[in-house]
């Protein structure tokens, strides 16, 4: 039984570009706060303009922090397949292998038909093609070792 773990967060590869983007965004926000503070004369109007901008800066910093610390992954062992794709969600979702009746591989998704009649679809269209292919191959290998039937979706060509 082969286990796998694929890390999907590519911040480590693009760290310098991401930090430059954050710095440019922070400079633009701080410059807009400073300009609005200088151009408005009345104190009440200054507060009315600066307060929403400060809230915007704090939201910007929060989402930059959450994005940087997010762990996006898909992994499997002999018991279950676990995946976490959202930046804000804390708990990973899991699919227990014993409950899977059939797996269908589509162009940008993997669909798990469960023995209870429910269907769980993992959408992977947002991933690079190399990662998508790697995930499909690993899930297929696990399914073969667990004797779970697999089906490949047909590609439809429209003229």
Tab-separated table of C-alpha atoms in Angstrom:
chain	number	residue	atom	x	y	z
A	1	UNK	CA	0.000	0.000	0.000
A	2	UNK	CA	1.538	3.245	-1.138
A	3	UNK	CA	0.915	6.383	0.874
A	4	UNK	CA	1.432	9.837	-0.544
A	5	UNK	CA	1.433	13.463	0.504
A	6	UNK	CA	1.403	16.302	-2.015
A	7	UNK	CA	1.910	19.866	-0.807
A	8	UNK	CA	-0.026	22.294	-3.023
A	9	UNK	CA	0.985	25.593	-1.448
A	10	UNK	CA	3.567	27.149	-3.764
A	11	UNK	CA	4.428	30.168	-1.642
A	12	UNK	CA	7.838	28.708	-0.842
A	13	UNK	CA	8.689	28.734	-4.563
A	14	UNK	CA	7.390	32.250	-5.177
A	15	UNK	CA	8.304	33.842	-1.839
A	16	UNK	CA	10.255	36.851	-3.193
A	17	UNK	CA	7.510	37.767	-5.688
A	18	UNK	CA	4.858	37.480	-2.992
A	19	UNK	CA	6.762	39.692	-0.552
A	20	UNK	CA	7.274	42.327	-3.263
A	21	UNK	CA	3.537	42.228	-4.045
A	22	UNK	CA	2.686	42.695	-0.359
A	23	UNK	CA	5.130	45.595	-0.004
A	24	UNK	CA	3.773	47.368	-3.100
A	25	UNK	CA	0.196	46.891	-1.873
A	26	UNK	CA	1.086	48.187	1.598
A	27	UNK	CA	2.855	51.242	0.157
A	28	UNK	CA	-0.155	52.059	-2.026
A	29	UNK	CA	-2.537	51.736	0.929
A	30	UNK	CA	-0.348	53.843	3.234
A	31	UNK	CA	0.115	56.491	0.528
A	32	UNK	CA	-3.646	56.703	-0.003
A	33	UNK	CA	-4.173	57.121	3.753
A	34	UNK	CA	-1.534	59.844	3.923
A	35	UNK	CA	-2.882	61.723	0.889
A	36	UNK	CA	-6.456	61.585	2.134
A	37	UNK	CA	-5.293	62.842	5.527
A	38	UNK	CA	-3.471	65.799	3.952
A	39	UNK	CA	-6.145	66.788	1.425
A	40	UNK	CA	-9.114	66.896	3.793
A	41	UNK	CA	-9.269	69.863	6.137
A	42	UNK	CA	-11.975	69.085	8.683
A	43	UNK	CA	-11.092	66.661	11.505
A	44	UNK	CA	-14.404	64.808	11.264
A	45	UNK	CA	-13.962	64.335	7.521
A	46	UNK	CA	-10.417	63.102	8.084
A	47	UNK	CA	-11.703	60.495	10.504
A	48	UNK	CA	-14.506	59.503	8.118
A	49	UNK	CA	-11.980	58.864	5.333
A	50	UNK	CA	-9.069	57.449	7.308
A	51	UNK	CA	-11.063	54.982	9.429
A	52	UNK	CA	-12.290	52.869	6.465
A	53	UNK	CA	-8.786	52.922	4.999
A	54	UNK	CA	-7.318	51.678	8.285
A	55	UNK	CA	-9.880	48.882	8.343
A	56	UNK	CA	-8.890	48.032	4.769
A	57	UNK	CA	-5.201	47.913	5.742
A	58	UNK	CA	-5.921	45.629	8.686
A	59	UNK	CA	-7.948	43.278	6.451
A	60	UNK	CA	-5.103	43.358	3.913
A	61	UNK	CA	-2.556	42.399	6.570
A	62	UNK	CA	-4.814	39.645	7.934
A	63	UNK	CA	-5.315	37.985	4.549
A	64	UNK	CA	-1.611	38.301	3.702
A	65	UNK	CA	-0.796	36.523	6.973
A	66	UNK	CA	-3.433	33.807	6.427
A	67	UNK	CA	-2.259	33.218	2.843
A	68	UNK	CA	1.358	32.936	3.899
A	69	UNK	CA	0.626	30.444	6.702
A	70	UNK	CA	-1.973	28.348	4.843
A	71	UNK	CA	-1.211	24.687	4.297
A	72	UNK	CA	-2.938	23.320	1.206
A	73	UNK	CA	-2.429	19.611	0.624
A	74	UNK	CA	-3.788	16.236	-0.412
A	75	UNK	CA	-2.537	13.081	1.270
A	76	UNK	CA	-3.519	9.483	1.658
A	77	UNK	CA	-2.718	6.482	3.785
A	78	UNK	CA	-4.230	3.031	4.090
A	79	UNK	CA	-7.296	4.377	5.917
A	80	UNK	CA	-8.398	7.604	4.200
A	81	UNK	CA	-7.726	10.348	1.687
A	82	UNK	CA	-7.368	13.772	3.324
A	83	UNK	CA	-7.361	17.094	1.530
A	84	UNK	CA	-7.487	20.774	2.397
A	85	UNK	CA	-7.810	23.306	-0.405
A	86	UNK	CA	-9.205	26.444	1.251
A	87	UNK	CA	-7.063	29.160	2.754
A	88	UNK	CA	-9.444	29.958	5.584
A	89	UNK	CA	-10.727	26.472	6.453
A	90	UNK	CA	-8.937	24.914	9.410
A	91	UNK	CA	-10.022	21.272	9.211
A	92	UNK	CA	-9.106	19.000	6.305
A	93	UNK	CA	-11.825	16.934	4.650
A	94	UNK	CA	-11.410	13.197	4.433
A	95	UNK	CA	-12.794	10.303	2.430
A	96	UNK	CA	-12.513	6.872	4.041
A	97	UNK	CA	-11.386	4.264	1.527
A	98	UNK	CA	-13.691	1.551	2.918
A	99	UNK	CA	-16.757	3.655	2.017
A	100	UNK	CA	-15.758	4.202	-1.631
A	101	UNK	CA	-17.533	2.041	-4.215
A	102	UNK	CA	-16.135	3.571	-7.431
A	103	UNK	CA	-13.845	6.428	-8.495
A	104	UNK	CA	-14.360	8.466	-11.650
A	105	UNK	CA	-11.496	10.559	-13.021
A	106	UNK	CA	-12.545	13.544	-15.106
A	107	UNK	CA	-10.488	16.187	-16.900
A	108	UNK	CA	-10.345	18.464	-13.840
A	109	UNK	CA	-12.013	16.485	-11.075
A	110	UNK	CA	-12.030	13.233	-9.149
A	111	UNK	CA	-15.440	11.881	-8.156
A	112	UNK	CA	-15.861	9.318	-5.389
A	113	UNK	CA	-19.075	7.268	-5.411
A	114	UNK	CA	-19.721	6.004	-1.908
A	115	UNK	CA	-21.483	2.822	-0.852
A	116	UNK	CA	-24.187	4.936	0.804
A	117	UNK	CA	-25.152	6.370	-2.598
A	118	UNK	CA	-23.600	9.793	-2.018
A	119	UNK	CA	-21.076	11.299	-4.371
A	120	UNK	CA	-18.089	13.429	-3.334
A	121	UNK	CA	-16.382	15.403	-6.086
A	122	UNK	CA	-13.007	17.060	-5.657
A	123	UNK	CA	-12.542	19.879	-8.163
A	124	UNK	CA	-8.916	20.270	-9.225
A	125	UNK	CA	-9.251	22.683	-12.144
A	126	UNK	CA	-7.369	25.430	-10.304
A	127	UNK	CA	-4.160	23.381	-10.060
A	128	UNK	CA	-1.292	23.344	-12.559
A	129	UNK	CA	-1.478	20.433	-14.984
A	130	UNK	CA	1.584	18.678	-13.526
A	131	UNK	CA	0.070	18.639	-10.017
A	132	UNK	CA	-3.310	17.524	-11.375
A	133	UNK	CA	-1.707	14.629	-13.215
A	134	UNK	CA	0.363	13.644	-10.165
A	135	UNK	CA	-2.696	13.618	-7.882
A	136	UNK	CA	-4.710	11.516	-10.340
A	137	UNK	CA	-1.878	9.002	-10.724
A	138	UNK	CA	-1.421	8.643	-6.952
A	139	UNK	CA	-5.153	8.245	-6.282
A	140	UNK	CA	-5.357	5.686	-9.098
A	141	UNK	CA	-2.477	3.681	-7.587
A	142	UNK	CA	-4.156	3.648	-4.177
A	143	UNK	CA	-7.474	2.640	-5.740
A	144	UNK	CA	-5.789	-0.235	-7.584
A	145	UNK	CA	-4.165	-1.486	-4.382
A	146	UNK	CA	-7.545	-1.281	-2.586
A	147	UNK	CA	-9.354	-3.001	-5.522
A	148	UNK	CA	-11.669	-0.048	-6.068
A	149	UNK	CA	-12.974	0.137	-9.663
A	150	UNK	CA	-11.936	3.260	-11.553
A	151	UNK	CA	-13.550	4.938	-14.536
A	152	UNK	CA	-12.027	7.579	-16.788
A	153	UNK	CA	-14.384	10.232	-18.178
A	154	UNK	CA	-14.474	10.639	-21.919
A	155	UNK	CA	-13.426	13.887	-23.464
A	156	UNK	CA	-16.128	15.371	-25.654
A	157	UNK	CA	-15.071	17.271	-28.745
A	158	UNK	CA	-17.528	19.821	-30.042
A	159	UNK	CA	-17.320	20.955	-33.633
